Amino acid sequence: IINPSEIEYGKMIIFALIGVIVNTTAAFITKGKDSANQRAINLHMLEDVLGWLVVLIGAIIMLFTDFYILDPIMSIAVATFILIAALKNLRETIDIFLENGFNYFDTARPYLRGESETMVRECLVKRYPRESFILANKLSSPCFETEEEIRPLFESQLEACGVDYFDFYLMH
């Protein structure tokens, strides 16, 4: 953001146009479907259309204004939008799992670069009674170097997941 570089506008515009066309076609094909999977696919296609439209508009603006900082700003905005939509989709998926008898959830500190435990807390723990699901976490060797680090790691995993206990704590 501090020192943005010049962009290859021509390639950016061509790729954006291709992305808009392909993803709009896919969104049209997946529109109006009944299953949660098909709705998630359609949402993903619409997110992609939005992302490519942002790229296209940004490339055109930068082509005429040399306002290069717009590129990283657009990247942050699109990533934020996608993250919010992904959380909504994850919540819906967890709802479907629990409604259909799936109640075992497994996480570990290294998953999603350390964010998996936070996702478990936000999408599962905060929304359902603790006794309604089984939660496993793992002692992952990349997360500690000495035996003394294990207890603090375990406690930080409990805190990150927002629970008082894990049903299973496995070596990973």
PDB file of N, CA and C in Angstrom, residues 77-145:
ATOM      1  N   ALA A  77     -10.598  -4.952   0.028  1.00  0.00           N
ATOM      2  CA  ALA A  77     -12.059  -4.887   0.037  1.00  0.00           C
ATOM      3  C   ALA A  77     -12.679  -6.197  -0.440  1.00  0.00           C
ATOM      4  N   VAL A  78     -12.174  -6.755  -1.525  1.00  0.00           N
ATOM      5  CA  VAL A  78     -12.712  -8.010  -2.046  1.00  0.00           C
ATOM      6  C   VAL A  78     -12.453  -9.151  -1.060  1.00  0.00           C
ATOM      7  N   ALA A  79     -11.261  -9.205  -0.487  1.00  0.00           N
ATOM      8  CA  ALA A  79     -10.947 -10.256   0.492  1.00  0.00           C
ATOM      9  C   ALA A  79     -11.865 -10.167   1.706  1.00  0.00           C
ATOM     10  N   THR A  80     -12.154  -8.974   2.163  1.00  0.00           N
ATOM     11  CA  THR A  80     -13.060  -8.794   3.303  1.00  0.00           C
ATOM     12  C   THR A  80     -14.460  -9.284   2.959  1.00  0.00           C
ATOM     13  N   PHE A  81     -14.945  -8.926   1.794  1.00  0.00           N
ATOM     14  CA  PHE A  81     -16.266  -9.371   1.350  1.00  0.00           C
ATOM     15  C   PHE A  81     -16.324 -10.894   1.290  1.00  0.00           C
ATOM     16  N   ILE A  82     -15.311 -11.511   0.718  1.00  0.00           N
ATOM     17  CA  ILE A  82     -15.285 -12.971   0.582  1.00  0.00           C
ATOM     18  C   ILE A  82     -15.228 -13.630   1.957  1.00  0.00           C
ATOM     19  N   LEU A  83     -14.449 -13.077   2.883  1.00  0.00           N
ATOM     20  CA  LEU A  83     -14.367 -13.641   4.230  1.00  0.00           C
ATOM     21  C   LEU A  83     -15.725 -13.612   4.920  1.00  0.00           C
ATOM     22  N   ILE A  84     -16.434 -12.519   4.815  1.00  0.00           N
ATOM     23  CA  ILE A  84     -17.753 -12.405   5.438  1.00  0.00           C
ATOM     24  C   ILE A  84     -18.715 -13.423   4.828  1.00  0.00           C
ATOM     25  N   ALA A  85     -18.697 -13.550   3.514  1.00  0.00           N
ATOM     26  CA  ALA A  85     -19.568 -14.517   2.848  1.00  0.00           C
ATOM     27  C   ALA A  85     -19.189 -15.947   3.221  1.00  0.00           C
ATOM     28  N   ALA A  86     -17.895 -16.222   3.349  1.00  0.00           N
ATOM     29  CA  ALA A  86     -17.444 -17.563   3.724  1.00  0.00           C
ATOM     30  C   ALA A  86     -17.895 -17.923   5.140  1.00  0.00           C
ATOM     31  N   LEU A  87     -17.840 -16.975   6.055  1.00  0.00           N
ATOM     32  CA  LEU A  87     -18.317 -17.235   7.415  1.00  0.00           C
ATOM     33  C   LEU A  87     -19.803 -17.572   7.418  1.00  0.00           C
ATOM     34  N   LYS A  88     -20.576 -16.843   6.639  1.00  0.00           N
ATOM     35  CA  LYS A  88     -22.017 -17.121   6.541  1.00  0.00           C
ATOM     36  C   LYS A  88     -22.230 -18.522   5.994  1.00  0.00           C
ATOM     37  N   ASN A  89     -21.497 -18.878   4.965  1.00  0.00           N
ATOM     38  CA  ASN A  89     -21.613 -20.203   4.365  1.00  0.00           C
ATOM     39  C   ASN A  89     -21.191 -21.290   5.351  1.00  0.00           C
ATOM     40  N   LEU A  90     -20.131 -21.034   6.116  1.00  0.00           N
ATOM     41  CA  LEU A  90     -19.674 -22.002   7.109  1.00  0.00           C
ATOM     42  C   LEU A  90     -20.732 -22.209   8.188  1.00  0.00           C
ATOM     43  N   ARG A  91     -21.358 -21.136   8.631  1.00  0.00           N
ATOM     44  CA  ARG A  91     -22.430 -21.252   9.633  1.00  0.00           C
ATOM     45  C   ARG A  91     -23.578 -22.109   9.100  1.00  0.00           C
ATOM     46  N   GLU A  92     -23.972 -21.874   7.872  1.00  0.00           N
ATOM     47  CA  GLU A  92     -25.052 -22.656   7.266  1.00  0.00           C
ATOM     48  C   GLU A  92     -24.663 -24.129   7.157  1.00  0.00           C
ATOM     49  N   THR A  93     -23.417 -24.385   6.810  1.00  0.00           N
ATOM     50  CA  THR A  93     -22.936 -25.761   6.695  1.00  0.00           C
ATOM     51  C   THR A  93     -22.983 -26.454   8.050  1.00  0.00           C
ATOM     52  N   ILE A  94     -22.548 -25.772   9.097  1.00  0.00           N
ATOM     53  CA  ILE A  94     -22.599 -26.350  10.444  1.00  0.00           C
ATOM     54  C   ILE A  94     -24.039 -26.627  10.850  1.00  0.00           C
ATOM     55  N   ASP A  95     -24.949 -25.720  10.519  1.00  0.00           N
ATOM     56  CA  ASP A  95     -26.365 -25.943  10.812  1.00  0.00           C
ATOM     57  C   ASP A  95     -26.856 -27.231  10.146  1.00  0.00           C
ATOM     58  N   ILE A  96     -26.497 -27.418   8.886  1.00  0.00           N
ATOM     59  CA  ILE A  96     -26.913 -28.614   8.151  1.00  0.00           C
ATOM     60  C   ILE A  96     -26.313 -29.862   8.783  1.00  0.00           C
ATOM     61  N   PHE A  97     -25.036 -29.801   9.150  1.00  0.00           N
ATOM     62  CA  PHE A  97     -24.396 -30.954   9.800  1.00  0.00           C
ATOM     63  C   PHE A  97     -25.141 -31.344  11.064  1.00  0.00           C
ATOM     64  N   LEU A  98     -25.372 -30.384  11.929  1.00  0.00           N
ATOM     65  CA  LEU A  98     -26.015 -30.691  13.206  1.00  0.00           C
ATOM     66  C   LEU A  98     -27.460 -31.151  13.027  1.00  0.00           C
ATOM     67  N   GLU A  99     -28.176 -30.576  12.088  1.00  0.00           N
ATOM     68  CA  GLU A  99     -29.557 -30.990  11.815  1.00  0.00           C
ATOM     69  C   GLU A  99     -29.628 -32.422  11.316  1.00  0.00           C
ATOM     70  N   ASN A 100     -28.548 -32.886  10.695  1.00  0.00           N
ATOM     71  CA  ASN A 100     -28.537 -34.232  10.117  1.00  0.00           C
ATOM     72  C   ASN A 100     -27.717 -35.228  10.929  1.00  0.00           C
ATOM     73  N   GLY A 101     -27.447 -34.907  12.167  1.00  0.00           N
ATOM     74  CA  GLY A 101     -26.818 -35.859  13.067  1.00  0.00           C
ATOM     75  C   GLY A 101     -25.306 -35.852  13.110  1.00  0.00           C
ATOM     76  N   PHE A 102     -24.668 -35.041  12.317  1.00  0.00           N
ATOM     77  CA  PHE A 102     -23.210 -34.954  12.360  1.00  0.00           C
ATOM     78  C   PHE A 102     -22.841 -34.007  13.493  1.00  0.00           C
ATOM     79  N   ASN A 103     -22.151 -34.506  14.505  1.00  0.00           N
ATOM     80  CA  ASN A 103     -21.861 -33.649  15.650  1.00  0.00           C
ATOM     81  C   ASN A 103     -20.393 -33.666  16.080  1.00  0.00           C
ATOM     82  N   TYR A 104     -19.528 -34.269  15.283  1.00  0.00           N
ATOM     83  CA  TYR A 104     -18.099 -34.343  15.607  1.00  0.00           C
ATOM     84  C   TYR A 104     -17.356 -33.283  14.807  1.00  0.00           C
ATOM     85  N   PHE A 105     -16.662 -32.401  15.508  1.00  0.00           N
ATOM     86  CA  PHE A 105     -15.885 -31.347  14.855  1.00  0.00           C
ATOM     87  C   PHE A 105     -14.450 -31.433  15.337  1.00  0.00           C
ATOM     88  N   ASP A 106     -13.545 -31.273  14.400  1.00  0.00           N
ATOM     89  CA  ASP A 106     -12.131 -31.500  14.652  1.00  0.00           C
ATOM     90  C   ASP A 106     -11.358 -30.254  14.216  1.00  0.00           C
ATOM     91  N   THR A 107     -10.464 -29.804  15.055  1.00  0.00           N
ATOM     92  CA  THR A 107      -9.653 -28.648  14.701  1.00  0.00           C
ATOM     93  C   THR A 107      -8.229 -28.859  15.201  1.00  0.00           C
ATOM     94  N   ALA A 108      -7.362 -27.968  14.812  1.00  0.00           N
ATOM     95  CA  ALA A 108      -5.978 -27.976  15.289  1.00  0.00           C
ATOM     96  C   ALA A 108      -5.389 -26.594  15.042  1.00  0.00           C
ATOM     97  N   ARG A 109      -4.480 -26.190  15.858  1.00  0.00           N
ATOM     98  CA  ARG A 109      -3.870 -24.858  15.752  1.00  0.00           C
ATOM     99  C   ARG A 109      -3.312 -24.578  14.350  1.00  0.00           C
ATOM    100  N   PRO A 110      -2.625 -25.528  13.690  1.00  0.00           N
ATOM    101  CA  PRO A 110      -2.066 -25.206  12.368  1.00  0.00           C
ATOM    102  C   PRO A 110      -3.101 -25.044  11.245  1.00  0.00           C
ATOM    103  N   TYR A 111      -4.336 -25.547  11.433  1.00  0.00           N
ATOM    104  CA  TYR A 111      -5.337 -25.441  10.372  1.00  0.00           C
ATOM    105  C   TYR A 111      -5.670 -23.974  10.119  1.00  0.00           C
ATOM    106  N   LEU A 112      -5.818 -23.630   8.867  1.00  0.00           N
ATOM    107  CA  LEU A 112      -6.154 -22.262   8.454  1.00  0.00           C
ATOM    108  C   LEU A 112      -5.208 -21.233   9.066  1.00  0.00           C
ATOM    109  N   ARG A 113      -3.942 -21.605   9.153  1.00  0.00           N
ATOM    110  CA  ARG A 113      -2.911 -20.710   9.710  1.00  0.00           C
ATOM    111  C   ARG A 113      -3.288 -20.195  11.094  1.00  0.00           C
ATOM    112  N   GLY A 114      -3.855 -21.076  11.894  1.00  0.00           N
ATOM    113  CA  GLY A 114      -4.191 -20.711  13.269  1.00  0.00           C
ATOM    114  C   GLY A 114      -5.589 -20.158  13.458  1.00  0.00           C
ATOM    115  N   GLU A 115      -6.349 -20.020  12.392  1.00  0.00           N
ATOM    116  CA  GLU A 115      -7.688 -19.422  12.504  1.00  0.00           C
ATOM    117  C   GLU A 115      -8.799 -20.447  12.657  1.00  0.00           C
ATOM    118  N   SER A 116      -8.491 -21.729  12.508  1.00  0.00           N
ATOM    119  CA  SER A 116      -9.523 -22.761  12.598  1.00  0.00           C
ATOM    120  C   SER A 116     -10.226 -22.755  13.950  1.00  0.00           C
ATOM    121  N   GLU A 117      -9.457 -22.592  15.009  1.00  0.00           N
ATOM    122  CA  GLU A 117     -10.055 -22.582  16.349  1.00  0.00           C
ATOM    123  C   GLU A 117     -10.995 -21.388  16.520  1.00  0.00           C
ATOM    124  N   THR A 118     -10.626 -20.262  15.963  1.00  0.00           N
ATOM    125  CA  THR A 118     -11.489 -19.085  16.010  1.00  0.00           C
ATOM    126  C   THR A 118     -12.774 -19.338  15.231  1.00  0.00           C
ATOM    127  N   MET A 119     -12.671 -19.984  14.085  1.00  0.00           N
ATOM    128  CA  MET A 119     -13.864 -20.319  13.289  1.00  0.00           C
ATOM    129  C   MET A 119     -14.775 -21.269  14.060  1.00  0.00           C
ATOM    130  N   VAL A 120     -14.183 -22.241  14.737  1.00  0.00           N
ATOM    131  CA  VAL A 120     -14.981 -23.159  15.561  1.00  0.00           C
ATOM    132  C   VAL A 120     -15.753 -22.373  16.617  1.00  0.00           C
ATOM    133  N   ARG A 121     -15.077 -21.443  17.274  1.00  0.00           N
ATOM    134  CA  ARG A 121     -15.741 -20.632  18.309  1.00  0.00           C
ATOM    135  C   ARG A 121     -16.883 -19.816  17.718  1.00  0.00           C
ATOM    136  N   GLU A 122     -16.610 -19.125  16.622  1.00  0.00           N
ATOM    137  CA  GLU A 122     -17.596 -18.207  16.050  1.00  0.00           C
ATOM    138  C   GLU A 122     -18.774 -18.928  15.405  1.00  0.00           C
ATOM    139  N   CYS A 123     -18.508 -20.023  14.712  1.00  0.00           N
ATOM    140  CA  CYS A 123     -19.559 -20.685  13.930  1.00  0.00           C
ATOM    141  C   CYS A 123     -20.236 -21.842  14.649  1.00  0.00           C
ATOM    142  N   LEU A 124     -19.635 -22.341  15.707  1.00  0.00           N
ATOM    143  CA  LEU A 124     -20.200 -23.490  16.404  1.00  0.00           C
ATOM    144  C   LEU A 124     -20.453 -23.194  17.876  1.00  0.00           C
ATOM    145  N   VAL A 125     -19.410 -22.881  18.610  1.00  0.00           N
ATOM    146  CA  VAL A 125     -19.498 -22.749  20.064  1.00  0.00           C
ATOM    147  C   VAL A 125     -20.437 -21.627  20.489  1.00  0.00           C
ATOM    148  N   LYS A 126     -20.364 -20.487  19.846  1.00  0.00           N
ATOM    149  CA  LYS A 126     -21.218 -19.357  20.220  1.00  0.00           C
ATOM    150  C   LYS A 126     -22.677 -19.567  19.827  1.00  0.00           C
ATOM    151  N   ARG A 127     -22.948 -20.561  18.985  1.00  0.00           N
ATOM    152  CA  ARG A 127     -24.293 -20.719  18.449  1.00  0.00           C
ATOM    153  C   ARG A 127     -25.022 -21.963  18.953  1.00  0.00           C
ATOM    154  N   TYR A 128     -24.305 -22.894  19.547  1.00  0.00           N
ATOM    155  CA  TYR A 128     -24.925 -24.141  19.980  1.00  0.00           C
ATOM    156  C   TYR A 128     -24.491 -24.488  21.396  1.00  0.00           C
ATOM    157  N   PRO A 129     -25.374 -25.156  22.153  1.00  0.00           N
ATOM    158  CA  PRO A 129     -24.973 -25.594  23.506  1.00  0.00           C
ATOM    159  C   PRO A 129     -23.797 -26.566  23.410  1.00  0.00           C
ATOM    160  N   ARG A 130     -22.889 -26.471  24.338  1.00  0.00           N
ATOM    161  CA  ARG A 130     -21.665 -27.289  24.302  1.00  0.00           C
ATOM    162  C   ARG A 130     -21.969 -28.780  24.262  1.00  0.00           C
ATOM    163  N   GLU A 131     -23.022 -29.210  24.916  1.00  0.00           N
ATOM    164  CA  GLU A 131     -23.334 -30.638  24.953  1.00  0.00           C
ATOM    165  C   GLU A 131     -23.906 -31.165  23.632  1.00  0.00           C
ATOM    166  N   SER A 132     -24.146 -30.290  22.662  1.00  0.00           N
ATOM    167  CA  SER A 132     -24.746 -30.738  21.398  1.00  0.00           C
ATOM    168  C   SER A 132     -23.711 -31.171  20.356  1.00  0.00           C
ATOM    169  N   PHE A 133     -22.435 -31.059  20.678  1.00  0.00           N
ATOM    170  CA  PHE A 133     -21.415 -31.460  19.714  1.00  0.00           C
ATOM    171  C   PHE A 133     -20.196 -32.027  20.435  1.00  0.00           C
ATOM    172  N   ILE A 134     -19.428 -32.794  19.690  1.00  0.00           N
ATOM    173  CA  ILE A 134     -18.167 -33.372  20.168  1.00  0.00           C
ATOM    174  C   ILE A 134     -17.048 -32.579  19.504  1.00  0.00           C
ATOM    175  N   LEU A 135     -16.114 -32.117  20.310  1.00  0.00           N
ATOM    176  CA  LEU A 135     -15.038 -31.278  19.778  1.00  0.00           C
ATOM    177  C   LEU A 135     -13.684 -31.909  20.077  1.00  0.00           C
ATOM    178  N   ALA A 136     -12.907 -32.077  19.026  1.00  0.00           N
ATOM    179  CA  ALA A 136     -11.546 -32.591  19.160  1.00  0.00           C
ATOM    180  C   ALA A 136     -10.558 -31.505  18.755  1.00  0.00           C
ATOM    181  N   ASN A 137      -9.453 -31.465  19.465  1.00  0.00           N
ATOM    182  CA  ASN A 137      -8.347 -30.596  19.089  1.00  0.00           C
ATOM    183  C   ASN A 137      -7.078 -31.434  19.162  1.00  0.00           C
ATOM    184  N   LYS A 138      -5.977 -30.852  18.735  1.00  0.00           N
ATOM    185  CA  LYS A 138      -4.754 -31.635  18.630  1.00  0.00           C
ATOM    186  C   LYS A 138      -3.560 -30.904  19.216  1.00  0.00           C
ATOM    187  N   LEU A 139      -2.653 -31.691  19.744  1.00  0.00           N
ATOM    188  CA  LEU A 139      -1.342 -31.210  20.168  1.00  0.00           C
ATOM    189  C   LEU A 139      -0.434 -31.384  18.954  1.00  0.00           C
ATOM    190  N   SER A 140      -0.164 -30.306  18.280  1.00  0.00           N
ATOM    191  CA  SER A 140       0.616 -30.350  17.039  1.00  0.00           C
ATOM    192  C   SER A 140       2.066 -29.988  17.323  1.00  0.00           C
ATOM    193  N   SER A 141       2.974 -30.837  16.888  1.00  0.00           N
ATOM    194  CA  SER A 141       4.390 -30.630  17.202  1.00  0.00           C
ATOM    195  C   SER A 141       4.961 -29.302  16.715  1.00  0.00           C
ATOM    196  N   PRO A 142       4.500 -28.722  15.625  1.00  0.00           N
ATOM    197  CA  PRO A 142       5.078 -27.421  15.236  1.00  0.00           C
ATOM    198  C   PRO A 142       4.713 -26.287  16.207  1.00  0.00           C
ATOM    199  N   CYS A 143       3.780 -26.543  17.109  1.00  0.00           N
ATOM    200  CA  CYS A 143       3.278 -25.478  17.986  1.00  0.00           C
ATOM    201  C   CYS A 143       4.011 -25.392  19.324  1.00  0.00           C
ATOM    202  N   PHE A 144       4.920 -26.320  19.584  1.00  0.00           N
ATOM    203  CA  PHE A 144       5.670 -26.253  20.837  1.00  0.00           C
ATOM    204  C   PHE A 144       7.051 -26.868  20.645  1.00  0.00           C
ATOM    205  N   GLU A 145       7.979 -26.448  21.485  1.00  0.00           N
ATOM    206  CA  GLU A 145       9.340 -26.986  21.412  1.00  0.00           C
ATOM    207  C   GLU A 145       9.738 -27.747  22.663  1.00  0.00           C
TER     208      GLU A 145
END
